[in-house]
Amino acid sequence: MKIFFATDIHGSEVCWRKFLNSAAFYKADMVILGGDVTGKVMVPIVEQGGRWKVTVRGQEYTLETAEELDNIKKQIRNAGSYPAVVSPDELKHLSQEEGAVDRRFTVEMTESLDRWLDMADGKLRGGEIPCILNGGNDDIWEIDDIIEQSPCVSFAEGKLLDLDGFSLVSMGWTNPTPWDTFREAPEPELAAKIEALASQVPDMSRAIFNFHAPPYGTGLDEAPALDSTLRPIHGGAVMKPVGSKAVRDAIMQHQPMLSVHGHIHESRAVKKMGRTLAMNPGSVYGDGVLQGAVIDLNAKKGKVQRYLLVNG
Amino acid sequence: MATEAVGGEAPTLFLRKATGLVRGWSVRDSLIYACLATNFVTLGIYEFTFAGPAFPKGQLLTSVVISGIWVSFLVIAYAGLIVTIPRAGGDYVWQTRILGSGIGFVMAATGWWFILWLWAPIYGNILSVQFFQPIWATLKWTWPGGGYAWFGTNNGIFIVTVITIVLAGFLVSLGMGGYARIQKWCFIGGLIGFAVVVGLLLFNSHASFISSFNYEAQHMFGVKNAYAATNQAAVKAGYTTSPFGFGPLGPTMLLVPAMMFFILWPNWGATLYGEIRGASDFRRVFSGMFIGLWITVILTVIFFLLIAKTVGWGFYQNLNSLDYNATPQFGIWPYPFLFAGWLVHNTAFQVILLLVLSLWFFGWVGTLFLSSTRVIFAAAFDRVLPDRAAEVSEKRKVPFYSLVLMLVPAVILGAIYAYSTTFRTYTLDATLVIAVTYLFSAIAVVLLPFIKKDLWRASPASRIKLFGVPIVPVAGWITIALLVYNLVEWLWNDNYFVNSHDSLLYMAAMYVLAIVIFVVARIVRRRQGIDLGLINKEIPVE
C-alpha cells in the first residue's frame, strides 16, 4: 500500500489543491494530511466606491474590476492567508473592537474549509481514494465538526482507523509552545492521550502513529532557538529541539512500524527509532510547494518498504 | 485566540496567534558570521602575501574596494534567494529546486563538501603561520626540534592541519548555539586586538617602526639592520614594488580574482538560514551580509593606510615578495601583526597581542565544516546519500557520519598538502570550485522569474526595484559577470597557479566524483523502487 503524507499547509489553497492531486500524481492508494490545516493571516480588502484597496506582501493595489479582485483573492489564498472583503467601517470595527478579528478569522477559516472539502469531493472521486485529515495545535475547534461531516474525508483526530490491515492512530495535540495555541497539553497529559490511543492498537508491528508533535530530540523537532522576546537567536541559525518527550517515549515503548509528524516546518527529517521509522516531511506552504512523504508499506511483512521525501 | 493587527490605524493584515510567529531577528548575529567568513585577518592578510608580489603593478587598496563593490551584487543576489526559498541547505536547495536535482547535487557536493577537504590544510597552514610560529618565535621556544621553524616543516604542517580539523569538528559538534557564542566573543576580542594594532601603527612614526623592527629582529632572530636587509634582499631577487596609490586599473583588476580568496564569502552563512519569518525580510538578510562585507573592506583599507604610513608600503611588499619566492625573511611567514607588536619591547605584551588576534582564527575555524554538514544532511534526506549520512548521535547530538565524510578525506588531503609542495599551489582551486557553485546559484537567480514564476511573484525579492526594474535578477547578472571574469583569469592566467595540468585534474576529479555519486544513487534507488526524479517534480495544481 502506498501512502502520501503531508502536513502543515496552513491555509495555502495551492497546497490543498496539490494535496488533492497527490494520490494520482504519486500513484498513492491513500492520502493523509497531518494537521494545521488552517491559516494564520487575514488580509482585509477594503471596498469603497466600486473599487477595492488591498496591500499584499507590502505592495498596495487598487482593484477596478471583479476579475482583478478574484485574482488577488486567489493570490492571497495561495499564500495561506484569508482574503476578507470589508467596508471602511468594518475595517475600523475590526481593528477597534475586542474579539472582532477573532470572530472574523473563525468565519473565514470555516468557510474556506467548507470550500476545500467541496473541492475534495470531485478530486477524490467521492471518497474512492481514502483521504484522512486530523487537527493540529494551530487549528481551531470549529474545524473538527466540519471535517467530520465531509462525505469524502475521514477525520482521524483521537481515533484508531483501520487501513487495509494497518492501524492508524492520530493526535493533533502538542506539548506547550510559546504561543499558547489550541491543542496543547503538558507532557503527562499528552502521554495519557497517547496511551489511550495506543492501547487500542491490536498489533504494533502494523501500526502507524500520526501525531502532529514530533518526538523530542530526534532531529525531527529542530526549531530556531528564541530569546525571551521571541526573537530568533543568530538569525535563526541556532536550532534547538522542541518536540514532545511523551511522543518520543511512546514511540520507543510501543515501536510502531511508522510514525509520521509535522508541527516543526523547518525540521524536514527522517529518523530510525529502534524498529520505528519516524519522519517529518516539513512544510514550505508559503512557497506554494507541498512537501510530503511517499511511503510504501509492505502489507505482508508489515514494514515500510521504501520512502521518499518530496517537494511537490 | 489573540490577534495582532499590522499597519496602524488602517491595518493591512491581521495575524492570529499561532506557532512560529516570531519577532524579526537581530542583524548583528548574521553580520558577525559574514564578517568572520570574509576574514580580513586569517584570509586577507594571508592572501596579500601572495597577491602583492604576484601582481606587483596592481594596487591592493583599489582592488579590495572594487572587489567589495562587485561582491555587494552577489550579496543582493543571495539575499534574493534566501528570502525567496529560505531553507537550510542554501545553494543545494536553491539549485535543485530551480535548476534540477543533478546540477544542484554536483554543484553543492563539490562547492560545499569536497573542496572543503582542501580548505582544511589551508586553515591549518594559517593557524601555523599566524599562531604557532609567531608565538614560538616570540617566546624563543626550541621544542619541538627547530622551534618555530618546525611548524613550517612537512610534519609541522600536517600536525597543525590535524589540530585544525579536530578543532573544527569539535565546534560543529557543539552545535550552532555553542559556536555562535564562541564566535561572538572571538569577534569582539579580535576587534579589540585589531584596535590595539591600529593604535600602535597610528601613534608610532615610520622611524620608530624601523628602529623597533631592527631591534626585535636582532633580539629574536639575530639579524642585524633587518629593515634595510629585507629591502636589499627583495631588490637582489629582482622584485620591484609599485608605490602605494590607486592605479593603474589594468594590473589592479588582475588582483580582483586573488582578493576573492577572502572577500567572496559574505554569504557563507546562507546555508544556515531556516524557514523563519525574519528570513523573508530582504532588508535584514541583505544588511547582515552587506555590513559584514563592508566592515571587512573598511578594516582592510585602514590596515593598508597604516602599513603605508608607519611600516612602509615598499618594505611590506618586499617582505611579502621574499615569502612568495620561498625565501622568507627570518624563515617565518611575514605576519604584519607580529611586527606591529614589536613596537612595544615587551615579550608578554607581544604574546598577549598575538593571542588576542588569534581570536580571528578561532572564531572562524568552525565555518570550515558547519555548512557542509547541512548540505550532506539535505542530500541524505533526498535519498541521494545513504540515510546514515544524516544520522545524529542520540546522546551528544553529534552528526557523526557527516563529520566522518568531512574529516577523513580532509586528513588525507592534509597529508598530501603537507608533504607535496606542488599540491600546496592549488590553494586557489579552493576558491575556484566554490565560485563555480556560486555561479550556478547566480544563474538560478537570473532564471528564477522565468522558471518559478509564482514563487518569484510571491517573493519579497521581486518587489525590490530601481526605476521599476527588479534589482535581484540584475544583481544576478552582475554576479555572473564577476564570477566568469574570475574563472577566466584563474583558468588562463598562469600567475594564479590554478591552470596547471595537475590542478585541473584534481578539480575535474571532484566533479567526476560528484557525478558518479549522483548517478549511482539514481541507479541504486531505482532498483529499490525509489524514483529520485520525483523529489522536485511539481504536483499539478488544477
mmCIF file with all atom_site columns, C-alpha atoms in Angstrom, chain A residues 4 10 14 17-19 21-22 25-26 36 38-44 55-59 74-75 91 94-95 101-103 105-106 109 123 137-140 177-182 184 216-218 224 226 229-239 263-266 268-273 283-291 294 296 305-312, chain B residues 1-5 8-26 29-30 32-33 83-88 96-97 176-178 180-181 183 269 272-279 284 374 378 380-383 387 390-394 397 452 454-455 457-460 462-463 465 525 527-542:
data_model
loop_
_atom_site.group_PDB
_atom_site.id
_atom_site.type_symbol
_atom_site.label_atom_id
_atom_site.label_alt_id
_atom_site.label_comp_id
_atom_site.label_asym_id
_atom_site.label_entity_id
_atom_site.label_seq_id
_atom_site.pdbx_PDB_ins_code
_atom_site.Cartn_x
_atom_site.Cartn_y
_atom_site.Cartn_z
_atom_site.occupancy
_atom_site.B_iso_or_equiv
_atom_site.pdbx_formal_charge
_atom_site.auth_seq_id
_atom_site.auth_comp_id
_atom_site.auth_asym_id
_atom_site.auth_atom_id
_atom_site.pdbx_PDB_model_num
ATOM 1   C CA . PHE A 1 4   ? 1.204   10.089 0.626   1.00 0.00 ? 4   PHE A CA 1
ATOM 2   C CA . HIS A 1 10  ? -1.761  26.408 6.980   1.00 0.00 ? 10  HIS A CA 1
ATOM 3   C CA . VAL A 1 14  ? -2.423  25.887 -3.818  1.00 0.00 ? 14  VAL A CA 1
ATOM 4   C CA . ARG A 1 17  ? -5.146  21.557 -4.477  1.00 0.00 ? 17  ARG A CA 1
ATOM 5   C CA . LYS A 1 18  ? -1.814  19.793 -4.850  1.00 0.00 ? 18  LYS A CA 1
ATOM 6   C CA . PHE A 1 19  ? -2.676  17.549 -1.914  1.00 0.00 ? 19  PHE A CA 1
ATOM 7   C CA . ASN A 1 21  ? -3.959  15.719 -6.792  1.00 0.00 ? 21  ASN A CA 1
ATOM 8   C CA . SER A 1 22  ? -1.142  13.926 -4.945  1.00 0.00 ? 22  SER A CA 1
ATOM 9   C CA . PHE A 1 25  ? 0.488   12.103 -9.124  1.00 0.00 ? 25  PHE A CA 1
ATOM 10  C CA . TYR A 1 26  ? 2.377   9.688  -6.841  1.00 0.00 ? 26  TYR A CA 1
ATOM 11  C CA . ASP A 1 36  ? -2.501  22.523 10.950  1.00 0.00 ? 36  ASP A CA 1
ATOM 12  C CA . THR A 1 38  ? -5.900  26.473 8.826   1.00 0.00 ? 38  THR A CA 1
ATOM 13  C CA . GLY A 1 39  ? -4.034  29.701 8.063   1.00 0.00 ? 39  GLY A CA 1
ATOM 14  C CA . LYS A 1 40  ? -2.592  32.329 10.363  1.00 0.00 ? 40  LYS A CA 1
ATOM 15  C CA . VAL A 1 41  ? -3.088  35.537 8.378   1.00 0.00 ? 41  VAL A CA 1
ATOM 16  C CA . MET A 1 42  ? -6.124  37.504 7.224   1.00 0.00 ? 42  MET A CA 1
ATOM 17  C CA . VAL A 1 43  ? -5.769  40.236 4.600   1.00 0.00 ? 43  VAL A CA 1
ATOM 18  C CA . PRO A 1 44  ? -8.512  42.905 4.561   1.00 0.00 ? 44  PRO A CA 1
ATOM 19  C CA . THR A 1 55  ? -1.933  45.539 0.486   1.00 0.00 ? 55  THR A CA 1
ATOM 20  C CA . VAL A 1 56  ? -0.364  42.244 -0.448  1.00 0.00 ? 56  VAL A CA 1
ATOM 21  C CA . ARG A 1 57  ? 3.186   41.487 0.717   1.00 0.00 ? 57  ARG A CA 1
ATOM 22  C CA . GLY A 1 58  ? 3.881   45.144 1.271   1.00 0.00 ? 58  GLY A CA 1
ATOM 23  C CA . GLN A 1 59  ? 2.563   46.352 -2.086  1.00 0.00 ? 59  GLN A CA 1
ATOM 24  C CA . LYS A 1 74  ? -6.505  33.723 -5.359  1.00 0.00 ? 74  LYS A CA 1
ATOM 25  C CA . GLN A 1 75  ? -3.010  35.100 -4.726  1.00 0.00 ? 75  GLN A CA 1
ATOM 26  C CA . LEU A 1 91  ? -12.229 47.575 8.997   1.00 0.00 ? 91  LEU A CA 1
ATOM 27  C CA . LEU A 1 94  ? -12.280 45.005 13.277  1.00 0.00 ? 94  LEU A CA 1
ATOM 28  C CA . SER A 1 95  ? -9.297  46.995 14.435  1.00 0.00 ? 95  SER A CA 1
ATOM 29  C CA . VAL A 1 101 ? -10.918 39.915 14.443  1.00 0.00 ? 101 VAL A CA 1
ATOM 30  C CA . ASP A 1 102 ? -11.134 36.542 16.164  1.00 0.00 ? 102 ASP A CA 1
ATOM 31  C CA . ARG A 1 103 ? -14.745 36.154 15.106  1.00 0.00 ? 103 ARG A CA 1
ATOM 32  C CA . PHE A 1 105 ? -10.998 34.772 11.458  1.00 0.00 ? 105 PHE A CA 1
ATOM 33  C CA . THR A 1 106 ? -13.284 31.914 12.522  1.00 0.00 ? 106 THR A CA 1
ATOM 34  C CA . MET A 1 109 ? -11.403 29.697 8.284   1.00 0.00 ? 109 MET A CA 1
ATOM 35  C CA . LYS A 1 123 ? -10.880 15.238 -6.848  1.00 0.00 ? 123 LYS A CA 1
ATOM 36  C CA . ASN A 1 137 ? -2.263  22.577 17.537  1.00 0.00 ? 137 ASN A CA 1
ATOM 37  C CA . ASP A 1 138 ? -2.970  25.720 15.479  1.00 0.00 ? 138 ASP A CA 1
ATOM 38  C CA . ASP A 1 139 ? -6.389  24.528 14.272  1.00 0.00 ? 139 ASP A CA 1
ATOM 39  C CA . ILE A 1 140 ? -9.476  25.976 15.905  1.00 0.00 ? 140 ILE A CA 1
ATOM 40  C CA . THR A 1 177 ? 4.513   26.213 22.769  1.00 0.00 ? 177 THR A CA 1
ATOM 41  C CA . PRO A 1 178 ? 5.342   29.875 23.486  1.00 0.00 ? 178 PRO A CA 1
ATOM 42  C CA . TRP A 1 179 ? 2.183   30.824 21.548  1.00 0.00 ? 179 TRP A CA 1
ATOM 43  C CA . ASP A 1 180 ? -0.351  29.049 23.748  1.00 0.00 ? 180 ASP A CA 1
ATOM 44  C CA . THR A 1 181 ? -2.292  27.564 20.834  1.00 0.00 ? 181 THR A CA 1
ATOM 45  C CA . PHE A 1 182 ? -5.461  25.454 20.798  1.00 0.00 ? 182 PHE A CA 1
ATOM 46  C CA . GLU A 1 184 ? -1.601  21.974 23.636  1.00 0.00 ? 184 GLU A CA 1
ATOM 47  C CA . TYR A 1 216 ? 11.780  15.256 21.215  1.00 0.00 ? 216 TYR A CA 1
ATOM 48  C CA . GLY A 1 217 ? 15.486  15.376 20.370  1.00 0.00 ? 217 GLY A CA 1
ATOM 49  C CA . THR A 1 218 ? 15.319  13.289 17.209  1.00 0.00 ? 218 THR A CA 1
ATOM 50  C CA . PRO A 1 224 ? 15.083  28.174 15.705  1.00 0.00 ? 224 PRO A CA 1
ATOM 51  C CA . LEU A 1 226 ? 14.235  32.090 20.553  1.00 0.00 ? 226 LEU A CA 1
ATOM 52  C CA . THR A 1 229 ? 11.120  38.234 23.400  1.00 0.00 ? 229 THR A CA 1
ATOM 53  C CA . LEU A 1 230 ? 10.501  35.511 20.764  1.00 0.00 ? 230 LEU A CA 1
ATOM 54  C CA . ARG A 1 231 ? 13.362  36.790 18.649  1.00 0.00 ? 231 ARG A CA 1
ATOM 55  C CA . PRO A 1 232 ? 15.379  34.043 16.899  1.00 0.00 ? 232 PRO A CA 1
ATOM 56  C CA . ILE A 1 233 ? 18.962  33.805 18.079  1.00 0.00 ? 233 ILE A CA 1
ATOM 57  C CA . HIS A 1 234 ? 21.716  34.204 15.482  1.00 0.00 ? 234 HIS A CA 1
ATOM 58  C CA . GLY A 1 235 ? 19.439  34.833 12.532  1.00 0.00 ? 235 GLY A CA 1
ATOM 59  C CA . GLY A 1 236 ? 17.504  31.616 13.107  1.00 0.00 ? 236 GLY A CA 1
ATOM 60  C CA . ALA A 1 237 ? 20.603  29.508 12.575  1.00 0.00 ? 237 ALA A CA 1
ATOM 61  C CA . VAL A 1 238 ? 20.734  28.309 16.180  1.00 0.00 ? 238 VAL A CA 1
ATOM 62  C CA . MET A 1 239 ? 18.327  25.405 16.439  1.00 0.00 ? 239 MET A CA 1
ATOM 63  C CA . HIS A 1 263 ? 4.426   20.901 13.541  1.00 0.00 ? 263 HIS A CA 1
ATOM 64  C CA . ILE A 1 264 ? 8.040   21.995 13.056  1.00 0.00 ? 264 ILE A CA 1
ATOM 65  C CA . HIS A 1 265 ? 8.147   23.169 9.473   1.00 0.00 ? 265 HIS A CA 1
ATOM 66  C CA . GLU A 1 266 ? 11.891  23.608 9.148   1.00 0.00 ? 266 GLU A CA 1
ATOM 67  C CA . ARG A 1 268 ? 12.316  18.018 7.496   1.00 0.00 ? 268 ARG A CA 1
ATOM 68  C CA . ALA A 1 269 ? 13.980  14.799 8.591   1.00 0.00 ? 269 ALA A CA 1
ATOM 69  C CA . VAL A 1 270 ? 13.800  11.040 8.942   1.00 0.00 ? 270 VAL A CA 1
ATOM 70  C CA . LYS A 1 271 ? 14.952  9.061  11.948  1.00 0.00 ? 271 LYS A CA 1
ATOM 71  C CA . LYS A 1 272 ? 15.094  5.376  12.731  1.00 0.00 ? 272 LYS A CA 1
ATOM 72  C CA . MET A 1 273 ? 13.992  4.924  16.352  1.00 0.00 ? 273 MET A CA 1
ATOM 73  C CA . SER A 1 283 ? 6.373   22.362 5.312   1.00 0.00 ? 283 SER A CA 1
ATOM 74  C CA . VAL A 1 284 ? 7.058   25.256 2.966   1.00 0.00 ? 284 VAL A CA 1
ATOM 75  C CA . TYR A 1 285 ? 3.422   26.123 2.336   1.00 0.00 ? 285 TYR A CA 1
ATOM 76  C CA . GLY A 1 286 ? 4.302   29.805 1.892   1.00 0.00 ? 286 GLY A CA 1
ATOM 77  C CA . ASP A 1 287 ? 6.168   28.928 -1.318  1.00 0.00 ? 287 ASP A CA 1
ATOM 78  C CA . GLY A 1 288 ? 3.177   27.053 -2.705  1.00 0.00 ? 288 GLY A CA 1
ATOM 79  C CA . VAL A 1 289 ? 5.239   23.870 -2.602  1.00 0.00 ? 289 VAL A CA 1
ATOM 80  C CA . LEU A 1 290 ? 3.716   20.798 -0.984  1.00 0.00 ? 290 LEU A CA 1
ATOM 81  C CA . GLN A 1 291 ? 6.394   18.896 0.906   1.00 0.00 ? 291 GLN A CA 1
ATOM 82  C CA . VAL A 1 294 ? 5.629   8.954  -0.340  1.00 0.00 ? 294 VAL A CA 1
ATOM 83  C CA . ASP A 1 296 ? 5.341   2.210  0.506   1.00 0.00 ? 296 ASP A CA 1
ATOM 84  C CA . GLN A 1 305 ? 9.293   -0.972 2.144   1.00 0.00 ? 305 GLN A CA 1
ATOM 85  C CA . ARG A 1 306 ? 10.575  2.361  0.888   1.00 0.00 ? 306 ARG A CA 1
ATOM 86  C CA . TYR A 1 307 ? 10.005  6.087  1.300   1.00 0.00 ? 307 TYR A CA 1
ATOM 87  C CA . LEU A 1 308 ? 10.869  9.358  -0.411  1.00 0.00 ? 308 LEU A CA 1
ATOM 88  C CA . LEU A 1 309 ? 10.545  12.904 0.861   1.00 0.00 ? 309 LEU A CA 1
ATOM 89  C CA . VAL A 1 310 ? 9.269   15.056 -1.999  1.00 0.00 ? 310 VAL A CA 1
ATOM 90  C CA . ASN A 1 311 ? 8.821   18.749 -2.804  1.00 0.00 ? 311 ASN A CA 1
ATOM 91  C CA . GLY A 1 312 ? 5.679   18.779 -4.913  1.00 0.00 ? 312 GLY A CA 1
ATOM 92  C CA . MET B 2 1   ? -7.496  33.500 20.041  1.00 0.00 ? 1   MET B CA 1
ATOM 93  C CA . ALA B 2 2   ? -5.220  36.512 20.315  1.00 0.00 ? 2   ALA B CA 1
ATOM 94  C CA . THR B 2 3   ? -4.509  38.537 17.204  1.00 0.00 ? 3   THR B CA 1
ATOM 95  C CA . GLU B 2 4   ? -2.164  41.229 16.044  1.00 0.00 ? 4   GLU B CA 1
ATOM 96  C CA . ALA B 2 5   ? -3.022  43.991 13.565  1.00 0.00 ? 5   ALA B CA 1
ATOM 97  C CA . GLY B 2 8   ? -1.539  51.110 12.193  1.00 0.00 ? 8   GLY B CA 1
ATOM 98  C CA . GLU B 2 9   ? -4.998  52.697 12.102  1.00 0.00 ? 9   GLU B CA 1
ATOM 99  C CA . ALA B 2 10  ? -5.955  51.038 8.826   1.00 0.00 ? 10  ALA B CA 1
ATOM 100 C CA . PRO B 2 11  ? -4.465  47.559 9.220   1.00 0.00 ? 11  PRO B CA 1
ATOM 101 C CA . THR B 2 12  ? -3.219  45.838 6.074   1.00 0.00 ? 12  THR B CA 1
ATOM 102 C CA . LEU B 2 13  ? -3.251  42.392 7.649   1.00 0.00 ? 13  LEU B CA 1
ATOM 103 C CA . PHE B 2 14  ? -4.241  40.582 10.796  1.00 0.00 ? 14  PHE B CA 1
ATOM 104 C CA . LEU B 2 15  ? -2.157  37.799 12.360  1.00 0.00 ? 15  LEU B CA 1
ATOM 105 C CA . ARG B 2 16  ? -3.672  35.323 14.731  1.00 0.00 ? 16  ARG B CA 1
ATOM 106 C CA . LYS B 2 17  ? -1.517  33.928 17.481  1.00 0.00 ? 17  LYS B CA 1
ATOM 107 C CA . ALA B 2 18  ? -0.111  30.700 16.078  1.00 0.00 ? 18  ALA B CA 1
ATOM 108 C CA . THR B 2 19  ? 3.035   28.599 16.153  1.00 0.00 ? 19  THR B CA 1
ATOM 109 C CA . GLY B 2 20  ? 6.116   30.097 14.593  1.00 0.00 ? 20  GLY B CA 1
ATOM 110 C CA . LEU B 2 21  ? 5.124   33.756 14.580  1.00 0.00 ? 21  LEU B CA 1
ATOM 111 C CA . VAL B 2 22  ? 8.312   35.229 15.932  1.00 0.00 ? 22  VAL B CA 1
ATOM 112 C CA . ARG B 2 23  ? 9.911   38.641 16.037  1.00 0.00 ? 23  ARG B CA 1
ATOM 113 C CA . GLY B 2 24  ? 12.495  39.676 13.477  1.00 0.00 ? 24  GLY B CA 1
ATOM 114 C CA . TRP B 2 25  ? 15.987  38.563 14.360  1.00 0.00 ? 25  TRP B CA 1
ATOM 115 C CA . SER B 2 26  ? 18.922  40.788 15.041  1.00 0.00 ? 26  SER B CA 1
ATOM 116 C CA . ASP B 2 29  ? 24.444  37.967 14.591  1.00 0.00 ? 29  ASP B CA 1
ATOM 117 C CA . SER B 2 30  ? 24.472  37.411 10.838  1.00 0.00 ? 30  SER B CA 1
ATOM 118 C CA . ILE B 2 32  ? 29.346  38.756 12.727  1.00 0.00 ? 32  ILE B CA 1
ATOM 119 C CA . TYR B 2 33  ? 29.113  35.497 10.763  1.00 0.00 ? 33  TYR B CA 1
ATOM 120 C CA . VAL B 2 83  ? 14.092  35.378 1.048   1.00 0.00 ? 83  VAL B CA 1
ATOM 121 C CA . THR B 2 84  ? 12.536  33.509 -1.868  1.00 0.00 ? 84  THR B CA 1
ATOM 122 C CA . ILE B 2 85  ? 13.436  29.997 -0.658  1.00 0.00 ? 85  ILE B CA 1
ATOM 123 C CA . PRO B 2 86  ? 14.544  30.356 2.978   1.00 0.00 ? 86  PRO B CA 1
ATOM 124 C CA . ARG B 2 87  ? 15.811  26.823 3.611   1.00 0.00 ? 87  ARG B CA 1
ATOM 125 C CA . ALA B 2 88  ? 18.709  25.271 5.448   1.00 0.00 ? 88  ALA B CA 1
ATOM 126 C CA . THR B 2 96  ? 17.916  21.540 -7.002  1.00 0.00 ? 96  THR B CA 1
ATOM 127 C CA . ARG B 2 97  ? 14.623  23.444 -6.922  1.00 0.00 ? 97  ARG B CA 1
ATOM 128 C CA . MET B 2 176 ? 25.356  26.343 16.189  1.00 0.00 ? 176 MET B CA 1
ATOM 129 C CA . GLY B 2 177 ? 24.227  27.627 19.597  1.00 0.00 ? 177 GLY B CA 1
ATOM 130 C CA . GLY B 2 178 ? 27.539  26.958 21.297  1.00 0.00 ? 178 GLY B CA 1
ATOM 131 C CA . ALA B 2 180 ? 27.625  31.288 17.881  1.00 0.00 ? 180 ALA B CA 1
ATOM 132 C CA . ARG B 2 181 ? 28.538  32.264 21.445  1.00 0.00 ? 181 ARG B CA 1
ATOM 133 C CA . GLN B 2 183 ? 32.077  33.376 17.562  1.00 0.00 ? 183 GLN B CA 1
ATOM 134 C CA . GLY B 2 269 ? 26.005  31.606 6.370   1.00 0.00 ? 269 GLY B CA 1
ATOM 135 C CA . LEU B 2 272 ? 22.133  28.058 7.690   1.00 0.00 ? 272 LEU B CA 1
ATOM 136 C CA . TYR B 2 273 ? 19.014  30.189 7.264   1.00 0.00 ? 273 TYR B CA 1
ATOM 137 C CA . GLY B 2 274 ? 15.937  28.233 8.262   1.00 0.00 ? 274 GLY B CA 1
ATOM 138 C CA . GLU B 2 275 ? 12.302  28.896 7.495   1.00 0.00 ? 275 GLU B CA 1
ATOM 139 C CA . ILE B 2 276 ? 11.649  31.763 9.876   1.00 0.00 ? 276 ILE B CA 1
ATOM 140 C CA . ARG B 2 277 ? 9.675   34.907 9.398   1.00 0.00 ? 277 ARG B CA 1
ATOM 141 C CA . GLY B 2 278 ? 12.763  37.090 9.535   1.00 0.00 ? 278 GLY B CA 1
ATOM 142 C CA . ALA B 2 279 ? 14.401  35.166 6.698   1.00 0.00 ? 279 ALA B CA 1
ATOM 143 C CA . ARG B 2 284 ? 17.508  42.308 7.189   1.00 0.00 ? 284 ARG B CA 1
ATOM 144 C CA . ARG B 2 374 ? 23.863  20.946 6.371   1.00 0.00 ? 374 ARG B CA 1
ATOM 145 C CA . ALA B 2 378 ? 19.874  17.806 2.814   1.00 0.00 ? 378 ALA B CA 1
ATOM 146 C CA . ALA B 2 380 ? 20.706  12.403 2.605   1.00 0.00 ? 380 ALA B CA 1
ATOM 147 C CA . PHE B 2 381 ? 17.077  13.410 3.176   1.00 0.00 ? 381 PHE B CA 1
ATOM 148 C CA . ASP B 2 382 ? 16.713  13.487 -0.615  1.00 0.00 ? 382 ASP B CA 1
ATOM 149 C CA . ARG B 2 383 ? 17.987  9.860  -0.607  1.00 0.00 ? 383 ARG B CA 1
ATOM 150 C CA . ASP B 2 387 ? 20.345  7.651  5.196   1.00 0.00 ? 387 ASP B CA 1
ATOM 151 C CA . ALA B 2 390 ? 22.119  12.406 8.229   1.00 0.00 ? 390 ALA B CA 1
ATOM 152 C CA . GLU B 2 391 ? 22.245  10.468 11.486  1.00 0.00 ? 391 GLU B CA 1
ATOM 153 C CA . VAL B 2 392 ? 22.954  12.323 14.703  1.00 0.00 ? 392 VAL B CA 1
ATOM 154 C CA . SER B 2 393 ? 24.193  10.515 17.798  1.00 0.00 ? 393 SER B CA 1
ATOM 155 C CA . GLU B 2 394 ? 21.500  10.068 20.441  1.00 0.00 ? 394 GLU B CA 1
ATOM 156 C CA . LYS B 2 397 ? 23.743  15.137 19.121  1.00 0.00 ? 397 LYS B CA 1
ATOM 157 C CA . LYS B 2 452 ? 9.366   29.578 -10.942 1.00 0.00 ? 452 LYS B CA 1
ATOM 158 C CA . ASP B 2 454 ? 4.637   32.048 -8.896  1.00 0.00 ? 454 ASP B CA 1
ATOM 159 C CA . LEU B 2 455 ? 7.439   31.677 -6.402  1.00 0.00 ? 455 LEU B CA 1
ATOM 160 C CA . ARG B 2 457 ? 5.912   36.789 -7.809  1.00 0.00 ? 457 ARG B CA 1
ATOM 161 C CA . ALA B 2 458 ? 5.266   35.888 -4.180  1.00 0.00 ? 458 ALA B CA 1
ATOM 162 C CA . SER B 2 459 ? 8.835   36.644 -3.097  1.00 0.00 ? 459 SER B CA 1
ATOM 163 C CA . PRO B 2 460 ? 9.715   39.885 -1.272  1.00 0.00 ? 460 PRO B CA 1
ATOM 164 C CA . SER B 2 462 ? 10.535  40.680 -6.628  1.00 0.00 ? 462 SER B CA 1
ATOM 165 C CA . ARG B 2 463 ? 9.408   43.955 -5.081  1.00 0.00 ? 463 ARG B CA 1
ATOM 166 C CA . LYS B 2 465 ? 13.101  47.649 -7.663  1.00 0.00 ? 465 LYS B CA 1
ATOM 167 C CA . ARG B 2 525 ? 17.398  3.904  -5.633  1.00 0.00 ? 525 ARG B CA 1
ATOM 168 C CA . ARG B 2 527 ? 16.461  -0.751 -8.044  1.00 0.00 ? 527 ARG B CA 1
ATOM 169 C CA . GLN B 2 528 ? 14.918  -0.136 -4.629  1.00 0.00 ? 528 GLN B CA 1
ATOM 170 C CA . GLY B 2 529 ? 11.830  1.182  -6.379  1.00 0.00 ? 529 GLY B CA 1
ATOM 171 C CA . ILE B 2 530 ? 12.547  4.807  -5.492  1.00 0.00 ? 530 ILE B CA 1
ATOM 172 C CA . ASP B 2 531 ? 12.411  7.366  -8.294  1.00 0.00 ? 531 ASP B CA 1
ATOM 173 C CA . LEU B 2 532 ? 14.690  10.254 -7.298  1.00 0.00 ? 532 LEU B CA 1
ATOM 174 C CA . GLY B 2 533 ? 13.300  12.175 -10.248 1.00 0.00 ? 533 GLY B CA 1
ATOM 175 C CA . LEU B 2 534 ? 10.132  12.668 -8.232  1.00 0.00 ? 534 LEU B CA 1
ATOM 176 C CA . ILE B 2 535 ? 11.813  14.666 -5.472  1.00 0.00 ? 535 ILE B CA 1
ATOM 177 C CA . ASN B 2 536 ? 11.388  18.077 -7.060  1.00 0.00 ? 536 ASN B CA 1
ATOM 178 C CA . LYS B 2 537 ? 8.679   17.318 -9.603  1.00 0.00 ? 537 LYS B CA 1
ATOM 179 C CA . GLU B 2 538 ? 5.801   19.709 -9.056  1.00 0.00 ? 538 GLU B CA 1
ATOM 180 C CA . ILE B 2 539 ? 2.315   18.309 -8.457  1.00 0.00 ? 539 ILE B CA 1
ATOM 181 C CA . PRO B 2 540 ? -0.173  19.877 -10.890 1.00 0.00 ? 540 PRO B CA 1
ATOM 182 C CA . VAL B 2 541 ? -2.494  22.369 -9.205  1.00 0.00 ? 541 VAL B CA 1
ATOM 183 C CA . GLU B 2 542 ? -5.613  22.007 -11.330 1.00 0.00 ? 542 GLU B CA 1
#
